[in-house]
Tab-separated table of C-alpha atoms in Angstrom:
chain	number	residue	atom	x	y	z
A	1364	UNK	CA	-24.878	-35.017	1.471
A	1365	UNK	CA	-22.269	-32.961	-0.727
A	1366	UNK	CA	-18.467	-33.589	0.512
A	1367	UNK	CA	-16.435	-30.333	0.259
A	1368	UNK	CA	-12.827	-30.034	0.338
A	1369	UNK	CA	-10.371	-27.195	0.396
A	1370	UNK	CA	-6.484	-27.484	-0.932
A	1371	UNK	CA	-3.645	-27.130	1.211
A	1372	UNK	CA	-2.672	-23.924	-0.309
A	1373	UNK	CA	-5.747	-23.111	1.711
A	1374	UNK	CA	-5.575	-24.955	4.676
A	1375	UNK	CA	-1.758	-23.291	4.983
A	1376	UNK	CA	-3.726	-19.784	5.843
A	1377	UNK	CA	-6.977	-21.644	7.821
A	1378	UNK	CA	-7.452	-24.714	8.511
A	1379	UNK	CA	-10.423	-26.445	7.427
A	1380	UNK	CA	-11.130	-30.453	7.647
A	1381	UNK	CA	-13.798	-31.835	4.782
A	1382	UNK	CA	-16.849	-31.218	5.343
A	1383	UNK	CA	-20.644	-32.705	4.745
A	1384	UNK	CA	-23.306	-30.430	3.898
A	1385	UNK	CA	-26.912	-30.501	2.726
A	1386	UNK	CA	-27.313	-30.533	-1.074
A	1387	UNK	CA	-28.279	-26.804	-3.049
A	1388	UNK	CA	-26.832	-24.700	-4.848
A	1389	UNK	CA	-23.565	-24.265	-5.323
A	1390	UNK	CA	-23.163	-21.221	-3.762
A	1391	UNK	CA	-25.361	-22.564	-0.671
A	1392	UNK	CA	-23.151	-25.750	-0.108
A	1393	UNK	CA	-19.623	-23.362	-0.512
A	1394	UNK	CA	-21.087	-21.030	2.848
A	1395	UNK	CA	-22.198	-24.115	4.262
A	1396	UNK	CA	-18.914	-25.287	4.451
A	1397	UNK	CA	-17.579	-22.365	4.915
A	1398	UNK	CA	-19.467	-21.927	8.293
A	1399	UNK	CA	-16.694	-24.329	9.526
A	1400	UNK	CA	-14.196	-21.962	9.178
A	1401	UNK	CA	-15.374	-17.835	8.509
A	1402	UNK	CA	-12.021	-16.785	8.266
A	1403	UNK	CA	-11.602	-18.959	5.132
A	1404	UNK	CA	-14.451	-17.319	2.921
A	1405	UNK	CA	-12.436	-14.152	2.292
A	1406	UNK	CA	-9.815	-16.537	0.884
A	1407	UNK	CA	-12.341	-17.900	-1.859
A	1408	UNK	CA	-14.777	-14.985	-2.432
A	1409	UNK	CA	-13.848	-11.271	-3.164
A	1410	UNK	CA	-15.453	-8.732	-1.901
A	1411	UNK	CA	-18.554	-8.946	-4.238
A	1412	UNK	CA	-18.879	-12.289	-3.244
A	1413	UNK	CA	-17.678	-14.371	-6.736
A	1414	UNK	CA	-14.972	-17.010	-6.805
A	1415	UNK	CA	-11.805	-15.188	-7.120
A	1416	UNK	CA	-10.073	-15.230	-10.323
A	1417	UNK	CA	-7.283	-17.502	-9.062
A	1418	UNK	CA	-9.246	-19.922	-7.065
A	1419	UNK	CA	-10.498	-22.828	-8.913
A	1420	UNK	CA	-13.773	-24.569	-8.182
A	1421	UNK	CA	-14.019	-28.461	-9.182
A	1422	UNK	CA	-17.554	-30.595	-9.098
A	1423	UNK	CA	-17.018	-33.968	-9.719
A	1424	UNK	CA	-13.762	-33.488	-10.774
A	1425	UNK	CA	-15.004	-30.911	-13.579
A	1426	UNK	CA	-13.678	-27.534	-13.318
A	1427	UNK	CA	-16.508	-25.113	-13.032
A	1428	UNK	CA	-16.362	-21.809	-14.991
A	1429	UNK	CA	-18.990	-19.465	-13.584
A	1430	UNK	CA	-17.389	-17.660	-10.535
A	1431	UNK	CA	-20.192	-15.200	-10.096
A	1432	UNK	CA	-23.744	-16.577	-10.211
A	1433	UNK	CA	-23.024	-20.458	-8.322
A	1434	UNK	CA	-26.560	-20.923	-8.906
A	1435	UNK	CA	-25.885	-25.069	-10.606
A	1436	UNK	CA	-27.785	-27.345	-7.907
A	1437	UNK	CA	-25.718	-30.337	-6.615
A	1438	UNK	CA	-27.540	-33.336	-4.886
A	1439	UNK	CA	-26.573	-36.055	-3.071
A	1440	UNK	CA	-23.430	-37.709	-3.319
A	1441	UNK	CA	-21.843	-34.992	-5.756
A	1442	UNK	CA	-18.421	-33.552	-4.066
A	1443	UNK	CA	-16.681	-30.403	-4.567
A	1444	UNK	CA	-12.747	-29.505	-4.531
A	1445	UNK	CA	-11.581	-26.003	-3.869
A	1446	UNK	CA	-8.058	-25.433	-5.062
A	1447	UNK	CA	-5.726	-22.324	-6.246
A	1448	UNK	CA	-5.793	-22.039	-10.192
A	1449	UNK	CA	-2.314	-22.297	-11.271
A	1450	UNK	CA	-0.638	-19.157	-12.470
A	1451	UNK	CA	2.301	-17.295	-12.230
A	1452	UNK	CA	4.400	-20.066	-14.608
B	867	UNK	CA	18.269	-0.386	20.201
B	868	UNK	CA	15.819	0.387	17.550
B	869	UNK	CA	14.122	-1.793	14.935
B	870	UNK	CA	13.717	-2.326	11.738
B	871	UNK	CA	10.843	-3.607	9.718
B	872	UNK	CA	11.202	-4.501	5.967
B	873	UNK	CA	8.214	-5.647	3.835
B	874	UNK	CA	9.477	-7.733	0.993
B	875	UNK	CA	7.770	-10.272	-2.035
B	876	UNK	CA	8.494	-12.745	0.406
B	877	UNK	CA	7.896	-11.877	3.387
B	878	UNK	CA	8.530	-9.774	6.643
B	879	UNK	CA	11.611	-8.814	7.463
B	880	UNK	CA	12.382	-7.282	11.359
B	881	UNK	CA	15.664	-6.185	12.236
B	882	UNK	CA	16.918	-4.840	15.294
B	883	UNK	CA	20.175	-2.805	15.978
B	884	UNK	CA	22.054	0.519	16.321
B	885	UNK	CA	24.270	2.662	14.310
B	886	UNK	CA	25.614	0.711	11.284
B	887	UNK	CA	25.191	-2.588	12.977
B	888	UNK	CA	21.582	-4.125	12.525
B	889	UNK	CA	20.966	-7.874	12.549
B	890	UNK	CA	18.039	-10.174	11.155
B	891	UNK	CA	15.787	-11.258	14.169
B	892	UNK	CA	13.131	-12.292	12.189
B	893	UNK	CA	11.262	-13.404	9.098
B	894	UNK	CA	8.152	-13.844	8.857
B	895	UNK	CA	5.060	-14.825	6.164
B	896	UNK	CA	7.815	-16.133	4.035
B	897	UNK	CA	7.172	-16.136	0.740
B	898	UNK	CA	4.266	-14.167	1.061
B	899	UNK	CA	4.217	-10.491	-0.359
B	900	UNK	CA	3.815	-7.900	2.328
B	901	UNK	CA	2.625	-4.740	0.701
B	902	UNK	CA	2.851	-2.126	3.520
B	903	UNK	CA	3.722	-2.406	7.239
B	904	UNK	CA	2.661	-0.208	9.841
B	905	UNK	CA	4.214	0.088	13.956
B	906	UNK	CA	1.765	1.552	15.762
B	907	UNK	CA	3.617	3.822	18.224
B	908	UNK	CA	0.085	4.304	20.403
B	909	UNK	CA	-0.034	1.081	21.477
B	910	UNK	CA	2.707	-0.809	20.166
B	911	UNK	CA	0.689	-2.819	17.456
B	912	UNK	CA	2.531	-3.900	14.312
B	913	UNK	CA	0.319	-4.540	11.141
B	914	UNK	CA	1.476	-6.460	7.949
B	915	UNK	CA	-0.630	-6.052	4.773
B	916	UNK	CA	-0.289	-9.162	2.664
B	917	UNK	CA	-1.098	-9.628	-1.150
B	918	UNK	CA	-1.643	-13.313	-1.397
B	919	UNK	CA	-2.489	-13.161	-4.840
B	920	UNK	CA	-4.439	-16.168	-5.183
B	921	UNK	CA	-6.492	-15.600	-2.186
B	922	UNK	CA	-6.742	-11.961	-1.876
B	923	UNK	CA	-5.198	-9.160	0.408
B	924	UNK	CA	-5.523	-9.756	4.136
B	925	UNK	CA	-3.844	-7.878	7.355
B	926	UNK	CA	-2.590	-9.196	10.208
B	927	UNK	CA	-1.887	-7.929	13.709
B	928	UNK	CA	0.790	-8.637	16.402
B	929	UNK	CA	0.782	-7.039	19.912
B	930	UNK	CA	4.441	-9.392	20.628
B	931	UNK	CA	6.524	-7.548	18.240
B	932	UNK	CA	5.927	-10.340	15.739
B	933	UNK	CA	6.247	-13.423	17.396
B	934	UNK	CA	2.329	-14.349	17.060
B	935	UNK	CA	0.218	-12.568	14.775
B	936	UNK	CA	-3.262	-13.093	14.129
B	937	UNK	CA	-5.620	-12.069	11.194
B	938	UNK	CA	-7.590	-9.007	11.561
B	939	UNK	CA	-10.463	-8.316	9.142
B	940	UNK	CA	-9.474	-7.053	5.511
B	941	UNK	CA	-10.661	-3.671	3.944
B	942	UNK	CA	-13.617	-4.731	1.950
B	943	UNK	CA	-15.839	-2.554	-0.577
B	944	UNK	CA	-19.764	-3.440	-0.003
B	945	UNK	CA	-21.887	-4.736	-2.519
B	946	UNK	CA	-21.539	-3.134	-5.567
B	947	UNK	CA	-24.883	-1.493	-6.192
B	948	UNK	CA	-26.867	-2.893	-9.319
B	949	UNK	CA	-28.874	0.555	-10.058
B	950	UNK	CA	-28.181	4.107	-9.297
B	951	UNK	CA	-25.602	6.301	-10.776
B	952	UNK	CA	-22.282	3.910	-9.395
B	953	UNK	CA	-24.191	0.569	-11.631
B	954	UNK	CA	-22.288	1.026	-14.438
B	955	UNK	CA	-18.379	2.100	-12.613
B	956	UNK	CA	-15.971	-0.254	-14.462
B	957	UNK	CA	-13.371	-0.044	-11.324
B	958	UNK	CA	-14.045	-3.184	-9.342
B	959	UNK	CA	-15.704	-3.200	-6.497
B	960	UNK	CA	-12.597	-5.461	-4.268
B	961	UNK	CA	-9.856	-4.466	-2.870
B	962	UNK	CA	-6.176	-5.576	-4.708
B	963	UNK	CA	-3.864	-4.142	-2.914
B	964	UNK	CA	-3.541	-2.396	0.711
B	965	UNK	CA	-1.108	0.786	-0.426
B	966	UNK	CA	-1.278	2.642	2.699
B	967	UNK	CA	-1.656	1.709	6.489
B	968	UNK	CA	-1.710	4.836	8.791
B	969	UNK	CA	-2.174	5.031	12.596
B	970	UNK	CA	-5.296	7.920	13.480
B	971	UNK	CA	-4.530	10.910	15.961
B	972	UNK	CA	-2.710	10.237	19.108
B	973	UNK	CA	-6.617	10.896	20.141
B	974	UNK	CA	-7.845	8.321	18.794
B	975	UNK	CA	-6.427	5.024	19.885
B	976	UNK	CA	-7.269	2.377	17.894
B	977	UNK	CA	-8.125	4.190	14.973
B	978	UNK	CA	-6.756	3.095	11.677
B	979	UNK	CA	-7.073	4.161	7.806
B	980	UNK	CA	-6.299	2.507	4.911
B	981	UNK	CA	-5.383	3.493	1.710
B	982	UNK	CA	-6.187	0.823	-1.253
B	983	UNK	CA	-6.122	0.089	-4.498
B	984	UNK	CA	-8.553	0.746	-6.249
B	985	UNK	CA	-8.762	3.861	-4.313
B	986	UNK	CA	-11.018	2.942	-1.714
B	987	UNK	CA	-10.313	5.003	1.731
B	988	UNK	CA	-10.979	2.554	4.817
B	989	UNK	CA	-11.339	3.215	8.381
B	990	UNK	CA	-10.748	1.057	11.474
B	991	UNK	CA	-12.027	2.131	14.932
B	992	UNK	CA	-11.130	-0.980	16.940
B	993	UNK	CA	-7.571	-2.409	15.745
B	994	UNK	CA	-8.647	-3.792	12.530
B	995	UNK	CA	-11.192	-5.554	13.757
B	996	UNK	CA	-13.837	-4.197	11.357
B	997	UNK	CA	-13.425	-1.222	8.681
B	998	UNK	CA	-15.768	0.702	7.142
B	999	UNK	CA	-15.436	2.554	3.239
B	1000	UNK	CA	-15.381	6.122	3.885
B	1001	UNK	CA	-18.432	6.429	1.440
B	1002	UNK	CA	-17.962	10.179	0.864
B	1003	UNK	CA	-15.145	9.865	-1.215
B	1004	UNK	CA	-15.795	6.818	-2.701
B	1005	UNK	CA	-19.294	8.108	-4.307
B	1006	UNK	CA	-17.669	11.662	-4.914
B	1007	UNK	CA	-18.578	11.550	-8.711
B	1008	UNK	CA	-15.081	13.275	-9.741
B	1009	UNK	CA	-13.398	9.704	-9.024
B	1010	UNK	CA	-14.378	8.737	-12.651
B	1011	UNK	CA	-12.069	11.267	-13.579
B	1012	UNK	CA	-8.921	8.938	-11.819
B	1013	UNK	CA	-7.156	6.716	-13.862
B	1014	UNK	CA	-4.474	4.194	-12.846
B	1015	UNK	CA	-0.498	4.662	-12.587
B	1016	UNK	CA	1.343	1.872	-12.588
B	1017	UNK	CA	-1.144	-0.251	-11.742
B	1018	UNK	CA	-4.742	-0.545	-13.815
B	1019	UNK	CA	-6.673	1.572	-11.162
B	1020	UNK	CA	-5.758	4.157	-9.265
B	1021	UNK	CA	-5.007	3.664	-5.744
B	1022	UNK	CA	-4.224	5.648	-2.315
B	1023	UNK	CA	-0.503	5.529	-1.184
B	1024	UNK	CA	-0.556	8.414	0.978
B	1025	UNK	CA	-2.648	9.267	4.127
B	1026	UNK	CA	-1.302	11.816	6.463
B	1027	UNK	CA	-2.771	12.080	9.545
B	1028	UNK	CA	-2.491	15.750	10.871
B	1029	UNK	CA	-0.497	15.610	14.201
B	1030	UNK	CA	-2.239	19.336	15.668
B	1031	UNK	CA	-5.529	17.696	14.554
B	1032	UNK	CA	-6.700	14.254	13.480
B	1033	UNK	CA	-9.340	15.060	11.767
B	1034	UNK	CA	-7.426	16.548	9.217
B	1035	UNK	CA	-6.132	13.965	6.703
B	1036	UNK	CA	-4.369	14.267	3.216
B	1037	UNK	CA	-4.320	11.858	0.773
B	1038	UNK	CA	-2.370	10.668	-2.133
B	1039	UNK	CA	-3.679	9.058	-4.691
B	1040	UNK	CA	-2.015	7.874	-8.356
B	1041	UNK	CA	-3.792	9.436	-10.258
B	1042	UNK	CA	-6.217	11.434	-8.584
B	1043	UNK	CA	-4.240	14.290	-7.156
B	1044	UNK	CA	-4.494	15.496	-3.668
B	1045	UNK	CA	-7.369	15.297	-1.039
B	1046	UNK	CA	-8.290	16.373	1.993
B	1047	UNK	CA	-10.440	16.240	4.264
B	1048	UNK	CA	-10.871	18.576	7.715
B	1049	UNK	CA	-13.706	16.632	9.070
B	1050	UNK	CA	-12.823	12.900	9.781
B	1051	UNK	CA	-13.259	12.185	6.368
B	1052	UNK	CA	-17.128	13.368	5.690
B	1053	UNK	CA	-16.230	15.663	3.426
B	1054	UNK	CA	-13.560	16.199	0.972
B	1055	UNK	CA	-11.934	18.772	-1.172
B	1056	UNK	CA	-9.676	18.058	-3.891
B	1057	UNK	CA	-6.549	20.175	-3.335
B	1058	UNK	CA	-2.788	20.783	-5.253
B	1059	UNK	CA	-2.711	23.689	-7.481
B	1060	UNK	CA	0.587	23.996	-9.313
B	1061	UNK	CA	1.208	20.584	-10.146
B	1062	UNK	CA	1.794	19.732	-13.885
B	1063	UNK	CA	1.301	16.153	-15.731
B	1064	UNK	CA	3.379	16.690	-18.619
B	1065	UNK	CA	1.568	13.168	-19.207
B	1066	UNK	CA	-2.183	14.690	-20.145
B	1067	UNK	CA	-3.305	16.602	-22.969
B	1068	UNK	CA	-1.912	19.862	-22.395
B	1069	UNK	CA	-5.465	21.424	-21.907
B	1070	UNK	CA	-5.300	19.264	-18.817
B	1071	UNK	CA	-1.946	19.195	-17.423
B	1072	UNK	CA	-2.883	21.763	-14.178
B	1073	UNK	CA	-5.831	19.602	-13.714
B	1074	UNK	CA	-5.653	18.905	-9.939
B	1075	UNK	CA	-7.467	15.860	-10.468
B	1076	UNK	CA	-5.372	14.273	-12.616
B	1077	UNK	CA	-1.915	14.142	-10.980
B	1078	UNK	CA	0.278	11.653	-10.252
B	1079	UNK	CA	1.922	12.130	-6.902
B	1080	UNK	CA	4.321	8.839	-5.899
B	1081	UNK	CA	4.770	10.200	-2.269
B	1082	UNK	CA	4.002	12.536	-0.129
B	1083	UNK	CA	5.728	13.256	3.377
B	1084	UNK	CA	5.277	15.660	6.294
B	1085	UNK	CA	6.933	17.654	8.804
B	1086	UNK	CA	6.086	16.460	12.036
B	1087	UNK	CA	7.219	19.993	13.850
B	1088	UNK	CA	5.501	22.196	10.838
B	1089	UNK	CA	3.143	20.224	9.363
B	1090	UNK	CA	2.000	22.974	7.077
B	1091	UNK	CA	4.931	21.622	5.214
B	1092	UNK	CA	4.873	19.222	2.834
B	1093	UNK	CA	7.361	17.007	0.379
B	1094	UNK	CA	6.222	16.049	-2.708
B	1095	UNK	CA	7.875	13.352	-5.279
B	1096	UNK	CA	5.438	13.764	-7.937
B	1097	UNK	CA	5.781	11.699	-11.646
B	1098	UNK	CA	6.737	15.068	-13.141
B	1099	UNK	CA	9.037	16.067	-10.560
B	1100	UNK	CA	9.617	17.212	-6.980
B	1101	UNK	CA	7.521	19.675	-5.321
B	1102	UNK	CA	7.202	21.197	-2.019
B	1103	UNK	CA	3.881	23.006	-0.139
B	1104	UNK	CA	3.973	25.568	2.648
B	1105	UNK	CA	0.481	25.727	3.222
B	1106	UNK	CA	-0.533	22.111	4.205
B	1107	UNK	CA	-0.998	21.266	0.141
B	1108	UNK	CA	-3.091	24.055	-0.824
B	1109	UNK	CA	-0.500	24.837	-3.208
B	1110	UNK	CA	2.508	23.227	-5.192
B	1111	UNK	CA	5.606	24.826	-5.900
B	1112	UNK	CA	8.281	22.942	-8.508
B	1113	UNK	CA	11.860	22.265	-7.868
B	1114	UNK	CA	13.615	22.535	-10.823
B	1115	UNK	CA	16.488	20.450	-10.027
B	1116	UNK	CA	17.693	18.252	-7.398
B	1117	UNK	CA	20.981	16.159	-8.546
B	1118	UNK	CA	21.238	13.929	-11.656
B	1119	UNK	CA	17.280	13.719	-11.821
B	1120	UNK	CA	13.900	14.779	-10.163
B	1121	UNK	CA	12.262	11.833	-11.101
B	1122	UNK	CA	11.532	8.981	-8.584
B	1123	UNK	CA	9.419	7.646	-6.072
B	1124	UNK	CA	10.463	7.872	-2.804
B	1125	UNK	CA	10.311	11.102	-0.232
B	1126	UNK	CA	10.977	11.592	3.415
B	1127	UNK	CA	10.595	14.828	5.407
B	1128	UNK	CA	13.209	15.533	8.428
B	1129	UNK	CA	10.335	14.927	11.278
B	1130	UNK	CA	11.915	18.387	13.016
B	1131	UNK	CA	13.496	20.065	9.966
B	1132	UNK	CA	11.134	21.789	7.887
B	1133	UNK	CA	13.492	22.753	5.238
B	1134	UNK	CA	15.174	19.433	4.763
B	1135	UNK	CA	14.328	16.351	2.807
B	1136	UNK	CA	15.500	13.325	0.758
B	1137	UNK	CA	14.817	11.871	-2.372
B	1138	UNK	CA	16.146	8.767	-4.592
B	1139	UNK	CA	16.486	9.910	-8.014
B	1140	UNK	CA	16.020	7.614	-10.980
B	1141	UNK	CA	16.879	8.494	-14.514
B	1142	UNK	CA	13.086	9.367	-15.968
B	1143	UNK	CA	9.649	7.530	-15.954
B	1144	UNK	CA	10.239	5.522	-19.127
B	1145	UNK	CA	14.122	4.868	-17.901
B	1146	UNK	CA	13.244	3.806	-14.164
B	1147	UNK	CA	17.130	2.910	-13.018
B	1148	UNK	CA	20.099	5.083	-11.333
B	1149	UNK	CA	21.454	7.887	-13.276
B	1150	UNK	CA	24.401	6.199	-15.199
B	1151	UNK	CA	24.257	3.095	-13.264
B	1152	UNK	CA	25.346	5.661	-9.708
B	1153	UNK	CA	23.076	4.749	-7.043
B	1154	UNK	CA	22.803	8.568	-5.146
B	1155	UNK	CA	20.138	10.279	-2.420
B	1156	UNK	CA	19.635	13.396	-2.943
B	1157	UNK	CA	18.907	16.379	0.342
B	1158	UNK	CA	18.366	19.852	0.419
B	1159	UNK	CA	18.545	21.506	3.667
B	1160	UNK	CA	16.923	25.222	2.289
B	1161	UNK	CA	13.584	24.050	1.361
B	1162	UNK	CA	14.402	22.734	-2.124
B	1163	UNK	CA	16.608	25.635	-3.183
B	1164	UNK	CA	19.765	23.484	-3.324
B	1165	UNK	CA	20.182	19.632	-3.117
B	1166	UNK	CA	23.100	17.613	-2.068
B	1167	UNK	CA	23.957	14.376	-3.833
B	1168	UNK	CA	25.450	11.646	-1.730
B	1169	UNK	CA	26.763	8.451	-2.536
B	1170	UNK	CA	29.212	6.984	-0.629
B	1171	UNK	CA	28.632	3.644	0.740
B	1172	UNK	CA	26.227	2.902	-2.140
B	1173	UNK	CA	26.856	1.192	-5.085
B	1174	UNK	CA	28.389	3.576	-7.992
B	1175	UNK	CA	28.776	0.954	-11.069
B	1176	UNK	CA	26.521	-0.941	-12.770
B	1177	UNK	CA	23.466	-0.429	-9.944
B	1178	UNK	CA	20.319	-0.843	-11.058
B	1179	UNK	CA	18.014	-0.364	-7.611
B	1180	UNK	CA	15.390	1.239	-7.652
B	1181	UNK	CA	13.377	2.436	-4.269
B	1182	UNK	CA	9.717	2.007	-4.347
B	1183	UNK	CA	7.447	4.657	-2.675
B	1184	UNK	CA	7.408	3.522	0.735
B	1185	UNK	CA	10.721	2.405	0.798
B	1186	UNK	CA	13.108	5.190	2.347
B	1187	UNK	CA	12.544	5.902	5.955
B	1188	UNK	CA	13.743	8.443	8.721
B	1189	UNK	CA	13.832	8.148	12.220
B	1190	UNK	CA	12.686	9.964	14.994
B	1191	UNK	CA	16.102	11.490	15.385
B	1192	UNK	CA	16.001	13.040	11.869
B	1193	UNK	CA	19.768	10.997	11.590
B	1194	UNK	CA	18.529	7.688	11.173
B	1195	UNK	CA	17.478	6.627	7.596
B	1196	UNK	CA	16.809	3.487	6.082
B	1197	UNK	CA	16.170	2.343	2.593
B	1198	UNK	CA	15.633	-0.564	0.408
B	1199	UNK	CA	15.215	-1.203	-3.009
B	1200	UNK	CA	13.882	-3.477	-6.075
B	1201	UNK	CA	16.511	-5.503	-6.335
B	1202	UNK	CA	16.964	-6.706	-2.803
B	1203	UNK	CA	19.416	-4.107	-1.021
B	1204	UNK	CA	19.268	-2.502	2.306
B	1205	UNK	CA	20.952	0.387	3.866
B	1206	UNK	CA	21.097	2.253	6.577
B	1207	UNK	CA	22.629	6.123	7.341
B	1208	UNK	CA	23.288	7.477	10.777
B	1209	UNK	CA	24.232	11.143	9.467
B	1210	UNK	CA	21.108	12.264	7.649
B	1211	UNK	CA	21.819	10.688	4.675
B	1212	UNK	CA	25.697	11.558	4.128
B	1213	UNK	CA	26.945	8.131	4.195
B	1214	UNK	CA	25.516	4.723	4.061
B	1215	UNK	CA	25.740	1.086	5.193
B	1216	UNK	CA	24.619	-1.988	3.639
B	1217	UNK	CA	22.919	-4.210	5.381
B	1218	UNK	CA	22.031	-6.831	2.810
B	1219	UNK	CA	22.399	-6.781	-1.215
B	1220	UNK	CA	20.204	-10.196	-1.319
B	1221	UNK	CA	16.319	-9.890	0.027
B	1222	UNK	CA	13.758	-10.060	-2.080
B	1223	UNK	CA	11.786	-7.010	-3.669
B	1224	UNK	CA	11.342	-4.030	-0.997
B	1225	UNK	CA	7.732	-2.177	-0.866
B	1226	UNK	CA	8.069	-1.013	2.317
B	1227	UNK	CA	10.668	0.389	5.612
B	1228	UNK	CA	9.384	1.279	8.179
B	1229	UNK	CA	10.736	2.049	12.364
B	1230	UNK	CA	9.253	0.250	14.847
């Protein structure tokens, strides 16, 4: 399983405990997660559905760069951190 | 009683009161930006617009006067289509900002539209629920044509909902001019001769499609009539925006942002001059609102009760509001001050020289 967690800069707007998903891509594991709590996917995704430019997406600790596409398959064991990219200073 | 609802960088503001004497009742989404508040006088429904920057723009509803709110569905552009005469548009397909919240025809309860930035028009049939892109205007190919103001895309901070008939809405939009629409919003004609943007080639500067009106407000008793603070100037339309006649003058400046029509008064109207568009602060440091009472011939310039020395406010587009009464006005600016006039604008009181940045005032 793929353990997915979401900042508190998140949770402050919807709450959203970790969650435990199948393994796939990375875009399949974020909406599986984010099943858990609809209201939270507008938070991470713009309207065209890529990362937004201020959220930050980490995979094993390793910040990933491609907001758009999500298409990197994660297996078993592999975790993923949602956070706000720090900006504004 | 009335009240009073401020949208600040940091949150909303709701004040309730009478006269000069308005107190703080509540804040709320602090230290969020709230880019445009709307009180729904149909059904009582208030609606913050937030910018959360990080996470987007979302909306929320309360039907308690603010004291629970819950999040209603956020304007959203569909897919962005990967062929087809739209594949190549370089304005992004997702919404930045929520400019303008409007409440539909007294007709039409429920009915919402929102004006966004980049100038996608939205509309809402069941409280913000769900909205739909009014597609006409969105795929109308003369939107290549708009170009940003002061923000990278252009946007819609205007939509006037007819009062004799809902269907009829006018929208402004920085920079893209005038448009209206006479059917609900399936079809659209660009309207506004007589405006000038001394800021195009000058081949182009009576371009309709081009212009850069800040504001535009309405006569509720004669809504034929029109106010108009424009980036060149002020104008003024008799004929429901068909046409744009200039005022030459109006106090130390006609340059600004902010309008607001006298909801009985067809001939009267208030501005809040700032020096020019590459000088955005009071003439000589004066803070001032101007009137005219003859349809623009003359202006008044008051100041009393505002600061006259070393002010620096300025009052964004949607931040000078009249009441019901035509008396009433209200008014907040950039750097955090609030004030309120009970005689149409001849005096004013301060109400607070410390809140954060003001984009919006609006009566509840």
């Amino acid at each position: 399983m793929v353990k997915v967690e979401f900042a508190a800069a998140l949770q402050r707007h919807v709450p959203c405990a970790p969650q435990s998903v199948a393994p796939g891509t990375l875009r399949a594991v974020l909406e599986a997660a984010l099943a858990a709590a609809p209201g939270l996917a507008h938070y991470v995704f713009d309207d065209q559905g890529a990362v937004r430019k201020h959220v930050a997406v980490f995979v094993n600790q390793q910040q990933v760069r491609d907001r758009v596409r999500l298409d990197r398959p994660l297996a078993d064991g592999d975790s993923v951190f949602v956070v706000q990219a720090l900006s504004g200073g | 009683m009335g009240t009073l609802l401020v949208g600040t960088r940091k949150g909303l503001f709701v004040l309730e009161g009478a006269g000069e004497a308005w107190e703080f009742v509540g804040h709320h989404f602090a230290g969020d930006p709230v880019s445009q508040v709307l009180a729904d006088a149909r059904d009582g429904n208030w609606y913050a617009a937030l910018n959360l920057g990080h996470f987007g723009i979302k909306l929320r509803r309360s039907g308690d006067r603010g004291r629970t709110w819950t999040e209603v569905a956020s304007p959203a552009f569909p897919a962005k289509p990967a062929a087809g005469p739209w594949a190549d548009d370089p304005t992004p397909w997702s919404v930045e900002l929520i400019w303008a919240l409007a409440a539909g025809g007294a007709d039409e309860p429920g009915v919402l539209w929102a004006g966004c930035l980049p100038a996608g028009l939205f509309r809402s049939a069941d409280r913000g629920a769900t909205w739909q892109l009014c597609q006409s205007l969105w795929h109308d190919a003369r939107r290549r044509d708009w170009t940003g103001g002061g923000y990278d895309q252009a946007g819609i901070h205007t939509v006037l909902v007819d009062p004799r008939d809902a269907r009829h809405l006018t929208l402004g939009i920085s920079c893209g001019g005038v448009w209206q629409t006479r059917d609900g919003g399936a079809s659209w004609e660009l309207t506004g001769r007589g405006m000038r943007a001394d800021f195009m080639p000058p081949e182009r500067a009576e371009d309709p499609n081009i212009q850069d009106p800040h504001c535009i407000a309405q006569c509720l008793a004669d809504p034929d009539v029109l106010w108009m603070q424009h980036h060149g100037g002020i104008y003024r339309s008799v004929d429901a925006g068909r046409h744009w006649l200039p005022i030459a003058a109006a106090g130390p400046s006609t340059f600004g942002f902010a309008v607001a029509a006298d909801p009985g008064n067809p001939g009267r109207a208030w501005f809040v001059p700032a020096q020019a568009d590459a000088c955005r602060i009071p003439v000589g440091g004066r803070m001032v609102v101007t009137r005219t009472d003859d349809g623009g011939a003359s202006f008044q310039v008051y100041g009393e009760g505002l600061p006259q020395r070393h002010a620096y406010h300025l009052v964004y587009r949607h931040a000078l509001a009249v009441g019901g009464d035509g008396d009433t006005l209200a008014m907040a600016s950039t750097t955090g001050g609030l004030w309120v006039s009970t005689n149409a604008g001849r005096s004013w009181a301060c109400l607070s020289r410390d809140l954060p940045p003001v984009a919006a005032v609006r009566f509840a």
